[in-house]
Coordinates of C-alpha atoms in Angstrom, one line a residue:
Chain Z
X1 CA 52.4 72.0 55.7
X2 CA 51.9 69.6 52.4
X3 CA 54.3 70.1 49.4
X4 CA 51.7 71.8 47.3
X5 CA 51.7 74.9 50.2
X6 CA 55.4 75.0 50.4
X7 CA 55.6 75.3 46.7
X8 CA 53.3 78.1 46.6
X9 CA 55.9 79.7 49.1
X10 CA 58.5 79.3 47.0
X11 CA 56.9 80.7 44.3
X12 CA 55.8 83.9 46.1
X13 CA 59.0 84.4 46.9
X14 CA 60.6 83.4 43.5
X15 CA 58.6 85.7 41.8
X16 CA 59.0 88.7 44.1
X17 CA 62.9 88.3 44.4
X18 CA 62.7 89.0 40.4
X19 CA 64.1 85.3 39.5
X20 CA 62.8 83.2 36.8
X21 CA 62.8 79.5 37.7
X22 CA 66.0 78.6 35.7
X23 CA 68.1 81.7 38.0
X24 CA 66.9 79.6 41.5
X25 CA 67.6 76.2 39.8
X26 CA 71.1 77.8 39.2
X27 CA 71.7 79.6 42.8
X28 CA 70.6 76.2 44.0
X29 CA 73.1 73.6 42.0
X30 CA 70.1 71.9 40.1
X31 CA 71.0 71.0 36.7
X32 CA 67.5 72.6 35.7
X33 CA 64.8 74.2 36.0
X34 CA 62.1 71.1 35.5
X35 CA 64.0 70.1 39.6
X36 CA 62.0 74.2 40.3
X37 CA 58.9 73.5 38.6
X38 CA 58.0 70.1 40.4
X39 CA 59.3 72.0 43.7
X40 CA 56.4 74.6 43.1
X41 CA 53.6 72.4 42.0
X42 CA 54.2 70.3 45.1
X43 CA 55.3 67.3 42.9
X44 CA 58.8 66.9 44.7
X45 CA 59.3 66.8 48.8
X46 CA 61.2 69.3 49.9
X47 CA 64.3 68.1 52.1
X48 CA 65.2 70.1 55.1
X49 CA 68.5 71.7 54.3
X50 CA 67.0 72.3 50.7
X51 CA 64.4 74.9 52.8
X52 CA 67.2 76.5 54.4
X53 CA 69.2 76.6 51.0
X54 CA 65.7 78.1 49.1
X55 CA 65.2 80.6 51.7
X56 CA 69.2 81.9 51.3
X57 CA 68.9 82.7 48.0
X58 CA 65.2 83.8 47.8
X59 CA 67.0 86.2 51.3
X60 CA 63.4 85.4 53.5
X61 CA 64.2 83.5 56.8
X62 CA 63.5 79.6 56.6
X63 CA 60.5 80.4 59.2
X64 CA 58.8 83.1 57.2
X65 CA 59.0 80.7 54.3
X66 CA 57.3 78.3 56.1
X67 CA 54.1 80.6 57.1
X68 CA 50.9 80.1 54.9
X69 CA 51.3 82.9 53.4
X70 CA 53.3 86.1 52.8
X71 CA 51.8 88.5 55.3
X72 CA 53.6 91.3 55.5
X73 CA 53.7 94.2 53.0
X74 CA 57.0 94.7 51.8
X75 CA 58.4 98.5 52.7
X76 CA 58.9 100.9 49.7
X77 CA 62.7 101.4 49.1
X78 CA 64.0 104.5 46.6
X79 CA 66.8 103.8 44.3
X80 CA 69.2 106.6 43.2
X81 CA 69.2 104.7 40.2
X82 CA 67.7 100.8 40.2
X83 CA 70.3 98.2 39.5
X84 CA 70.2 96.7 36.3
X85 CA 70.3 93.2 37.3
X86 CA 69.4 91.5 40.7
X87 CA 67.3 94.8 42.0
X88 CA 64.2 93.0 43.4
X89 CA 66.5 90.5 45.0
X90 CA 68.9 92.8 46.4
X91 CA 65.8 95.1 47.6
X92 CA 65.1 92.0 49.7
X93 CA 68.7 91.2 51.0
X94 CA 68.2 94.8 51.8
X95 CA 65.0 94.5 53.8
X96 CA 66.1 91.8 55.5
X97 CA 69.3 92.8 57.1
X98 CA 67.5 95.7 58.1
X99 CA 64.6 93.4 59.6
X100 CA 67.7 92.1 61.3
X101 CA 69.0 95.2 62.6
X102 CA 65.7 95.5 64.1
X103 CA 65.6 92.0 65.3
X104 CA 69.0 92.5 66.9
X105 CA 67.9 95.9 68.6
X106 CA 64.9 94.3 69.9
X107 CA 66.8 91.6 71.7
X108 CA 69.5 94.0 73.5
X109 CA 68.0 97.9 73.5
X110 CA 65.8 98.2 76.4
X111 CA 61.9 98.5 75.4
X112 CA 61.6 101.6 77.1
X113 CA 64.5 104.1 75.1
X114 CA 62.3 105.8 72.8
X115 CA 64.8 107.3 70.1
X116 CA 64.0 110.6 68.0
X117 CA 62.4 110.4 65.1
X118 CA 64.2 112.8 62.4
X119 CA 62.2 115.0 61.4
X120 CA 60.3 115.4 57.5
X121 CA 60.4 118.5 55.4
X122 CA 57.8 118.0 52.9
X123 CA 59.0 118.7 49.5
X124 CA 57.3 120.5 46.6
X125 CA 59.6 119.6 43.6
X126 CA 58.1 122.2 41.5
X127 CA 58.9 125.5 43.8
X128 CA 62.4 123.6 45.8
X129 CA 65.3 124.7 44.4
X130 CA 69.0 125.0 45.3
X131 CA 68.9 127.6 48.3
X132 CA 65.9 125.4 49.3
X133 CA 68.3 122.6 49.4
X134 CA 70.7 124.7 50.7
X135 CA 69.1 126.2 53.9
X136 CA 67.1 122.5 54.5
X137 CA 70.8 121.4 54.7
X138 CA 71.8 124.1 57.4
X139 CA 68.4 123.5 59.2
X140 CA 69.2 119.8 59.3
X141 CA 72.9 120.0 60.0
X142 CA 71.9 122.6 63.0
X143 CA 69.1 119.6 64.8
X144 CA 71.5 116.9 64.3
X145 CA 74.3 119.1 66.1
X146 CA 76.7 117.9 63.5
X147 CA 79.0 120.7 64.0
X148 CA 82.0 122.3 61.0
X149 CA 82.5 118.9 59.8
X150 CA 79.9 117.5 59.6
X151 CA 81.0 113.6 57.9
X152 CA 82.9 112.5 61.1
X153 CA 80.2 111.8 63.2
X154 CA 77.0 111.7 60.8
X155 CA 76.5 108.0 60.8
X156 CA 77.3 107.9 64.0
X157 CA 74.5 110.2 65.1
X158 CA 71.8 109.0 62.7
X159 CA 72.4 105.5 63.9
X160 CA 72.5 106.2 68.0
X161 CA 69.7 109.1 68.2
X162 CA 67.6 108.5 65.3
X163 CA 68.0 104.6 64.9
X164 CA 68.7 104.9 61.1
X165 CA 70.2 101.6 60.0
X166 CA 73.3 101.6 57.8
X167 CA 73.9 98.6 55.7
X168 CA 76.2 97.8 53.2
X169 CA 76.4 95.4 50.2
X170 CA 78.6 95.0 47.1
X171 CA 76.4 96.8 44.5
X172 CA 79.4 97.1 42.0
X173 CA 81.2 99.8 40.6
X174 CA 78.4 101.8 38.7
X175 CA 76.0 100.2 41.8
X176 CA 73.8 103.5 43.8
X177 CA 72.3 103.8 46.9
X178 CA 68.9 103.5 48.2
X179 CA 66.8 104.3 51.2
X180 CA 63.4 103.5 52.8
X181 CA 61.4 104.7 55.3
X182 CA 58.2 103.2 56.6
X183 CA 56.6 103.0 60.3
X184 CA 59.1 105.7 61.8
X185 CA 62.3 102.7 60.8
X186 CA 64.8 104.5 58.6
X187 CA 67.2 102.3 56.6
X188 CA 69.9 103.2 54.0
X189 CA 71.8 100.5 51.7
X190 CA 74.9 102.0 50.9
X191 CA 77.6 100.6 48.1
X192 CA 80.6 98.5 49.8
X193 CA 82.2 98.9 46.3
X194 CA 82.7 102.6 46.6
X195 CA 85.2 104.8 48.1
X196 CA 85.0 105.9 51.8
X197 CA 84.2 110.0 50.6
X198 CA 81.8 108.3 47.7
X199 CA 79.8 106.4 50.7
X200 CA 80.0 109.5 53.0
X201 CA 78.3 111.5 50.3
X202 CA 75.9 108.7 49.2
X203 CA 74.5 108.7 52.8
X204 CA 74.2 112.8 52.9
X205 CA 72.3 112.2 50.0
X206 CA 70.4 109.7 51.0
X207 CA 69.4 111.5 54.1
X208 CA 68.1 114.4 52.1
X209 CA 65.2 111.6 51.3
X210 CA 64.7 110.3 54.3
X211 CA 63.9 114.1 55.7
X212 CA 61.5 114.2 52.7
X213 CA 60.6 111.0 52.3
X214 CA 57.2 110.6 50.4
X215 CA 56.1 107.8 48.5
X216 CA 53.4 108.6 46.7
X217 CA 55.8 111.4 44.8
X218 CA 58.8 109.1 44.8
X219 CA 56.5 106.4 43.1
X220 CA 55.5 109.6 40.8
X221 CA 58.6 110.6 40.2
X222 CA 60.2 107.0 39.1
X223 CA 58.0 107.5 35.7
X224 CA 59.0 110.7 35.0
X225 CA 63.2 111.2 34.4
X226 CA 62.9 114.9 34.2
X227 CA 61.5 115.2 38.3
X228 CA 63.7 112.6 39.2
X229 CA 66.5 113.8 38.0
X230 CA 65.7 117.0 39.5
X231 CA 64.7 115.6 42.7
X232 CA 68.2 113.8 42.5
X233 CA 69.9 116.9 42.0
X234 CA 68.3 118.7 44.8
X235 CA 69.3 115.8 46.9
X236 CA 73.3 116.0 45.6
X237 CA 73.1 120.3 46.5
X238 CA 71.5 119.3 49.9
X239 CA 74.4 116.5 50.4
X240 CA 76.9 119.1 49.8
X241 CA 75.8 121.3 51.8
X242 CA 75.3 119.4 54.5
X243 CA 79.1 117.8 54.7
X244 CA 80.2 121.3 53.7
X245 CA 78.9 124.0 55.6
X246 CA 79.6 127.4 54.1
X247 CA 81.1 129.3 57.3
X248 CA 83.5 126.0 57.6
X249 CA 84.5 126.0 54.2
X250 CA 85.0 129.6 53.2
X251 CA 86.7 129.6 56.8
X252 CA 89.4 126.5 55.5
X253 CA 89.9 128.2 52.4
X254 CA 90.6 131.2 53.6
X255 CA 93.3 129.6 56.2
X256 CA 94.9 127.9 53.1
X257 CA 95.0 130.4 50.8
X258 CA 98.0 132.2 49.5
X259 CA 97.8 135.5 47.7
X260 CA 94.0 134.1 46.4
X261 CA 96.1 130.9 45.1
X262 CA 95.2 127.8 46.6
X263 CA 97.6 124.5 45.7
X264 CA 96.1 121.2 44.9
X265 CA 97.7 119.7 47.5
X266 CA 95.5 122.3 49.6
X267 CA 92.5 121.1 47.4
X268 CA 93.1 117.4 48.6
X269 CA 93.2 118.2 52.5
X270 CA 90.1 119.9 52.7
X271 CA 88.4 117.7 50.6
X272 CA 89.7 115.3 53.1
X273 CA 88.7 117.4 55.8
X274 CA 85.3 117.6 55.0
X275 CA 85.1 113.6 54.0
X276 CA 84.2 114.4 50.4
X277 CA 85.6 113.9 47.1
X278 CA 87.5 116.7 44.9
X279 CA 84.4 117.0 42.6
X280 CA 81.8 117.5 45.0
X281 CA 84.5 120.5 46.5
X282 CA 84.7 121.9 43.5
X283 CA 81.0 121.9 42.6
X284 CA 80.5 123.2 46.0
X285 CA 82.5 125.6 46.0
X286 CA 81.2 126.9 42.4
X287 CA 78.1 127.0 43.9
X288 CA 79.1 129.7 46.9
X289 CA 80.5 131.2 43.3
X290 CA 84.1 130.8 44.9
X291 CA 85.3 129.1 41.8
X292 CA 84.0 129.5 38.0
X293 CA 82.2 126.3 36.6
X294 CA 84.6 126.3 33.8
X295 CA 87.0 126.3 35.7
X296 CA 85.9 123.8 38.3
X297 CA 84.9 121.8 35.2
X298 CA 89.1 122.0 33.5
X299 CA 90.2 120.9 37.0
X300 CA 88.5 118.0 37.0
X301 CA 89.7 116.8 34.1
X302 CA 93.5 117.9 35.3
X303 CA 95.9 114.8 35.1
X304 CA 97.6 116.0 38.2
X305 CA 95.3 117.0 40.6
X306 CA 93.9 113.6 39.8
X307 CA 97.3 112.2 40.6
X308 CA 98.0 114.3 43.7
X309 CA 94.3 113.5 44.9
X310 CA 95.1 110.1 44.5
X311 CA 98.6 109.9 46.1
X312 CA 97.2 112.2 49.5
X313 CA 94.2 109.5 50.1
X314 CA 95.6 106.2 49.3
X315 CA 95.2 104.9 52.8
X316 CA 91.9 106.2 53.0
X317 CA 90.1 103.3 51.7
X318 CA 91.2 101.0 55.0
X319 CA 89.6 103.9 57.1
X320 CA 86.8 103.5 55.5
X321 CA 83.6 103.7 57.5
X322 CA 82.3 100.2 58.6
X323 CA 78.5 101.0 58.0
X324 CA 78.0 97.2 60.0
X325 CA 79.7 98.8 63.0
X326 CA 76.3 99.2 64.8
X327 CA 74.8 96.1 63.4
X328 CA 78.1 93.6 64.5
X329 CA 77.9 95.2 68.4
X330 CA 74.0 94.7 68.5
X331 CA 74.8 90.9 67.2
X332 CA 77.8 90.6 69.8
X333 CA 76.0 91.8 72.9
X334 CA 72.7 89.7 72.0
X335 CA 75.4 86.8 71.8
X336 CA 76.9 87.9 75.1
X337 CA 73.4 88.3 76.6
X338 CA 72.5 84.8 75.5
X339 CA 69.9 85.8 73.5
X340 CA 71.5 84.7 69.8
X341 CA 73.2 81.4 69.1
X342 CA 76.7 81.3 68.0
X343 CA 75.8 79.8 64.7
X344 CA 73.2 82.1 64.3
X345 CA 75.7 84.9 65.3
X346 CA 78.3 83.9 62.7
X347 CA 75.2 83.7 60.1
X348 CA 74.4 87.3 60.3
X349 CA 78.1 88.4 60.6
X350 CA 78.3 86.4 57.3
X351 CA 81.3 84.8 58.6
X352 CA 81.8 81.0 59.3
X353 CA 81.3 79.8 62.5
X354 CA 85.3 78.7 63.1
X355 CA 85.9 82.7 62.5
X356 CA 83.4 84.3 65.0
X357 CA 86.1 84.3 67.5
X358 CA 88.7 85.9 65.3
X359 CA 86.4 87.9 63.4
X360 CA 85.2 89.6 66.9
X361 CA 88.9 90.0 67.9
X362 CA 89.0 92.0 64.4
X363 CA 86.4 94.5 65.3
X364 CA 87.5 95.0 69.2
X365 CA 85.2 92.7 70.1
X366 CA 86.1 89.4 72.6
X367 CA 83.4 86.4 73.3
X368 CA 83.9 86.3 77.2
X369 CA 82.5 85.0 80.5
X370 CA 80.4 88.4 81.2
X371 CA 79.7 89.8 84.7
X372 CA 77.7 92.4 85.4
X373 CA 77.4 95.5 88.0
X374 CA 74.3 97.2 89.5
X375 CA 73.7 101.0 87.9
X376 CA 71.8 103.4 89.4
X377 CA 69.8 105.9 87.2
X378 CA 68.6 108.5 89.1
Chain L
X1 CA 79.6 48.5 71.6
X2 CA 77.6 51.4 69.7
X3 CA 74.1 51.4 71.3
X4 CA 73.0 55.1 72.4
X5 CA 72.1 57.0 69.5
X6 CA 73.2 60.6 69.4
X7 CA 72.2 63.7 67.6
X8 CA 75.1 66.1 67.5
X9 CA 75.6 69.9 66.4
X10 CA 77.7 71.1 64.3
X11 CA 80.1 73.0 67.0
X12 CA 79.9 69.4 68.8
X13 CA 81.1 67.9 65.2
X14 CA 83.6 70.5 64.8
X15 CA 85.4 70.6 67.9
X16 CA 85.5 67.1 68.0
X17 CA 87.6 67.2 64.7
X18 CA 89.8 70.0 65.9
X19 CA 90.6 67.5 69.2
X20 CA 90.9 64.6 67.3
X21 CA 88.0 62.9 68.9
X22 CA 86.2 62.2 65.7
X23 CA 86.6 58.4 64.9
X24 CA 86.2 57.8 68.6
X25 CA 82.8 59.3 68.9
X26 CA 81.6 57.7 65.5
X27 CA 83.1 54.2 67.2
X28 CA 81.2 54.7 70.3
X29 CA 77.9 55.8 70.0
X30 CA 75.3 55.9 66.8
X31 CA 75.9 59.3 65.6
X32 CA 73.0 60.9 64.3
X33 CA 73.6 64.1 62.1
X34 CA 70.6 66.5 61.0
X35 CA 70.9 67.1 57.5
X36 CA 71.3 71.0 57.6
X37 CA 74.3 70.7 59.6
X38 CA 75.7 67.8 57.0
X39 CA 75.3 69.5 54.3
X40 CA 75.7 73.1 54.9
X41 CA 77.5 73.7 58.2
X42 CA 80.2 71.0 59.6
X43 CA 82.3 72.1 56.5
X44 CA 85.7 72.6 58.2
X45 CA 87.5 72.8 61.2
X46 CA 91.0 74.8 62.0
X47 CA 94.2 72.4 62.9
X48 CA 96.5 73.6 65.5
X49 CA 98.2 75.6 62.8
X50 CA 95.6 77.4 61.7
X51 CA 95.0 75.5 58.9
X52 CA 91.6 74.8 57.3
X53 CA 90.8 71.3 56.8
X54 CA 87.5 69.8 55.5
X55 CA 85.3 67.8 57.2
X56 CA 83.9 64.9 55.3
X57 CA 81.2 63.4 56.4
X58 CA 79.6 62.1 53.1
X59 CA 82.3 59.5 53.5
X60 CA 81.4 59.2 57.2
X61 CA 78.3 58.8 55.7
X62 CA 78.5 56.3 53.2
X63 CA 80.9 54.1 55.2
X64 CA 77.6 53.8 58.1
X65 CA 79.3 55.5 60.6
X66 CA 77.0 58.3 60.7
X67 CA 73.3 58.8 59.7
X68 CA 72.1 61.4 58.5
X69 CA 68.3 62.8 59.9
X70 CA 66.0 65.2 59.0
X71 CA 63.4 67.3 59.7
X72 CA 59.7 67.1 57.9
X73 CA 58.3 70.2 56.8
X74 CA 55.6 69.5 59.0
X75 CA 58.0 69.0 62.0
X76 CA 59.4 72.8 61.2
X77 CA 56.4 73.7 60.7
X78 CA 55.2 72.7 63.9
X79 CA 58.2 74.4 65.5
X80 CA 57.7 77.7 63.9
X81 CA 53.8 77.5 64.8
X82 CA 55.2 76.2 68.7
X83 CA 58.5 79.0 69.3
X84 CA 58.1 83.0 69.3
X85 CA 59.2 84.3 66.1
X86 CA 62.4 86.0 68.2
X87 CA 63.2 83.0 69.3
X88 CA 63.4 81.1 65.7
X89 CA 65.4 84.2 64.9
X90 CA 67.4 83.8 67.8
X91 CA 69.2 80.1 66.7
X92 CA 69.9 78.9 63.1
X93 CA 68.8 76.7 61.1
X94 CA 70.5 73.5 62.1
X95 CA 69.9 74.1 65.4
X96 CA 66.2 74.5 64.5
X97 CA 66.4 71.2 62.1
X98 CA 67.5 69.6 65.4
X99 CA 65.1 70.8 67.9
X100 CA 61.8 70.3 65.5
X101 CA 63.5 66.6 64.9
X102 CA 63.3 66.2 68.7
X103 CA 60.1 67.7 68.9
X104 CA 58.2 65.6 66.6
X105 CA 59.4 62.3 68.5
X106 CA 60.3 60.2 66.0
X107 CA 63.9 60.0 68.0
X108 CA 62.7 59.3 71.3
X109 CA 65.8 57.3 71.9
X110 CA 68.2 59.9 70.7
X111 CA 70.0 62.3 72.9
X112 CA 71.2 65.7 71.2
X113 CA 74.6 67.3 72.3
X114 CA 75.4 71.3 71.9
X115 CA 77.6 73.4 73.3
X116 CA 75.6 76.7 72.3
X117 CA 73.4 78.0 75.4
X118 CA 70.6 79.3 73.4
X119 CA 69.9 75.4 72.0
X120 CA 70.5 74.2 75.2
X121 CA 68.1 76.4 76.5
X122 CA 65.7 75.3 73.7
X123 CA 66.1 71.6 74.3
X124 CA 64.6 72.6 78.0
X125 CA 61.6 75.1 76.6
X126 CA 60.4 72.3 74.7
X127 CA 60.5 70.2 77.8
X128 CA 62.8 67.8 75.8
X129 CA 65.5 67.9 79.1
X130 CA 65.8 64.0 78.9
X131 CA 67.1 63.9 75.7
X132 CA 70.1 66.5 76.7
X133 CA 73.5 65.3 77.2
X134 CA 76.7 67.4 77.7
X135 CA 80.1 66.7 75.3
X136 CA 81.7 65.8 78.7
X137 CA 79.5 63.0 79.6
X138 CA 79.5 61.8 75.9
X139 CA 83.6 61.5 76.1
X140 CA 82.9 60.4 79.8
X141 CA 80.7 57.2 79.6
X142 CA 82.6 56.4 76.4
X143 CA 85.7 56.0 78.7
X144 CA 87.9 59.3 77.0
X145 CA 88.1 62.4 78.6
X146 CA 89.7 65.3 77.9
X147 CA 91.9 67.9 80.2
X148 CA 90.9 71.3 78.7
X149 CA 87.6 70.6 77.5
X150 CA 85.8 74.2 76.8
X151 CA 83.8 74.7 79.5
X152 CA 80.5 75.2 77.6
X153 CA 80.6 71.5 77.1
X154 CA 80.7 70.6 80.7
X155 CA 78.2 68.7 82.3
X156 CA 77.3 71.4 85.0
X157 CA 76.6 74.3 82.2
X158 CA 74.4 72.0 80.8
X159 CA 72.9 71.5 83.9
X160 CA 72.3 75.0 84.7
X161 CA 71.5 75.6 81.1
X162 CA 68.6 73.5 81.0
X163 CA 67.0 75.4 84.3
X164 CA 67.7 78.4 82.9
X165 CA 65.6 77.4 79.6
X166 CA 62.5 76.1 81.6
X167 CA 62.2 78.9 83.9
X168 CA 62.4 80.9 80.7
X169 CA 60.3 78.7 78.5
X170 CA 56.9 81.7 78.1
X171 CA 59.4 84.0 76.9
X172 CA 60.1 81.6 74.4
X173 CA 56.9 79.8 73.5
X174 CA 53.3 81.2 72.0

């Protein structure tokens, strides 16, 4: 491969991870831009570790930056709401850990489990409204078999019978979520900045797209803020009531109820039960008309339920769901079936390769001498 | 005398900081480092107390006791053209600097040391066997051995590594 078709690589993927030339001079440590523009006219050799370097930040693997030509068409992923800066990049971090997932599934799932596919509910934004959002919630919480509460094992069951992939990345504070879905492979990018009930909710939400996933209106829709933010909305009262099923609800707030009084304190612990935060209670509960919204709206605003809320979940954010649970045993048993390197282990655990060992200790995990024992399946 | 030239990875580079046996490889044989693993992997190793300390090999490298190689694009290329696409997922990248470097023969008279199974086993898919050798022979022929070396540095793993590889190689080559 000459210099002037390795440029050309680097340009494709320059320009589709949104960077100008003087952004990958700086995630590179050139002092400027003029070192990126001889690299893509094929003016300046390339140097080995500079490939591997390049294809870090543009997030393509070294060998896909070496092929003639980008090949594959990149999957449609929807946005809550699009970062402001970095999207197109972190679009393809996204893609590619979930390429990984894949990878790493290939290399340890036997070829012959065929997983479920979840199901689609098409959507007609015009006629869906709240109960539509409402019942599509109870008709999905019913075929997942997600039970009262419905948080505690919904990544758990999207990931092992459905094969959704869960990933997580540092999207900041005002950072949203975002999902794809293309050739039956379901993947949701969830905020690692947010807090546990934030993420549980962000996923519930995000699932309400994946069941009515379609493009063409989702490519529609990102034109038009009125349908999206309707669409969006649907998706939030289908998220609600999918984490909080009405039977379960009314059925906790009836056990904690005193003389039609219910304490904040009460407030916190079944927000907790149910893995959600006190808002999306509240609105929940306003919705099942349990609560006035102006009410629901003065509480939110109330400095003490804010404070109790606060005091009740502060070691809540250390249980925190690991959304790489999945993804870091798929990477240890392909390590233990000596089918991944260690260093290429440590790469997509994103930890050095001196802290594999304790890392895997971390997450229950130990790099042994493995023996195995015959299983009979019928 | 330093005559054999070797091409070492960086968990040969690391551990042999961690055990002290640094200067006394670099005295011994030609130690020939790929530059992903110079640049961007052999970093730092962890003392006996836990403690992070860099490696340095620029100075290494600008005092002539190590060399650094590389890989031409068209060497990787040829490599990612040779190896399924799995398998180029399956090791990193200074693992695939090193095994393209062997590949396009310009270091016929290297040998490349690893202690990771899966670039063992590439060393043998590419039919590159002769130009294996295990940590323990390297610290063996250069008269120093250790008690506890790990034992995916012995000779035998490397051994039964490399048979392993071959009699795999179709699942690894297009």
């Amino acid at each position: 491969m000459n210099k002037e078709l390795i440029g050309k690589r680097i340009r494709e993927e320059r320009e589709k991870s949104g960077l100008t030339q003087g952004d990958l001079a700086s995630r590179m440590g050139w002092n400027s831009h003029a070192i990126v523009v001889e690299v893509e006219a094929g003016r300046r050799d390339v140097k080995a570790w500079e490939l591997v370097k390049l294809a870090d930040a543009l997030c393509v693997d070294l060998h896909a930056l070496l092929m003639l030509s980008a090949t594959t068409t990149r999957p449609y992923v929807f946005w809550r709401a699009r970062p402001l800066e970095d999207a197109a990049l972190l679009e393809k971090k996204f893609l590619q850990r979930s390429d990984d997932y894949g990878f790493l599934e290939s290399q340890v799932i036997q070829k012959t489990v065929v997983r479920e596919s979840l199901p689609i509910h098409p959507i007609d934004p015009e006629a869906a409204d709240w109960d539509w959002a409402n019942d599509l919630a109870d008709k999905v919480r019913s075929s997942l078999g997600l039970g009262s509460f419905p948080a505690a094992n919904l990544t758990k069951v999207l990931e092992e019978r459905y094969g959704v992939r869960f990933l997580s990345l540092p999207l900041g504070e005002n950072g949203s979520a975002a999902s794809s879905r293309h050739s039956d492979v379901s993947s949701v990018l969830i905020n690692s900045d947010e807090v546990p009930w934030r993420q549980i909710f962000s996923v519930a939400h995000e699932v309400f797209h994946l069941v009515t996933w379609d493009e063409k209106l989702f490519r529609q829709i990102e034109n038009s803020a009125p349908l999206k933010d309707r669409i969006e909305k649907l998706a939030n009262a289908f998220a609600a009531g999918l984490l909080m099923p009405e039977d379960s609800l009314r059925a906790e707030l009836r056990a904690l109820t005193d003389d039609s009084r219910l304490s904040f304190s009460s407030l916190v612990v079944i927000a907790t039960k149910f893995g959600v935060s006190i808002s999306a209670l509240l609105w929940r509960m306003v919705s099942l008309n349990l609560l006035a919204r102006t009410k629901a709206e003065e509480l939110l605003q109330d400095d003490e339920l804010k404070r109790i809320d606060r005091m009740q979940r502060r070691g809540a954010k250390e249980s925190a769901v690991n959304f790489g649970y999945r993804f870091i045993h798929l990477a240890y048993m392909s390590y233990q079936k000596g089918r991944l390197s260690k260093a290429r282990l440590s790469k997509l655990l994103g930890v050095s390769l001196l802290d594999v060992e304790p890392y895997l200790f971390e997450q229950g995990l130990a790099e042994v001498a493995d023996y195995e024992i015959a299983i009979s399946h019928s | 005398m330093r005559s054999q030239l070797v091409i070492l990875d960086a968990n040969v580079i690391i551990d042999a900081h961690k055990m002290g046996l640094w200067k006394h490889l670099t005295s011994q044989y030609r130690v020939q480092v790929p530059s992903t693993v110079l640049r961007e992997e052999a970093r730092f190793f962890k003392n006996r107390y836990d403690q992070q300390v860099d490696i340095d090999l620029q100075t290494n490298l600008s005092a002539g006791q190590i060399q650094e190689i590389e890989a031409t694009a068209e060497e990787l290329e040829a490599l990612t053209l040779a190896a399924t696409s799995s398998f180029l997922r399956s090791i990193d990248e200074g693992e695939t600097e090193a095994i393209a470097i062997l590949r396009g023969g310009r270091f016929k008279e290297s040998v490349f040391c690893t202690g990771d199974q899966l670039a063992i086993k590439a060393i043998s898919v590419f039919e590159l066997s002769d130009q294996a050798v295990s940590f323990e022979r390297l610290l063996n022929d250069s008269g120093s051995s250790i008690k506890c070396l790990p034992r995916h540095y012995s000779e035998e793993r490397l051994k039964k590594l490399l048979v392993e590889g071959f009699q795999e190689r179709e699942l690894y080559r297009q």
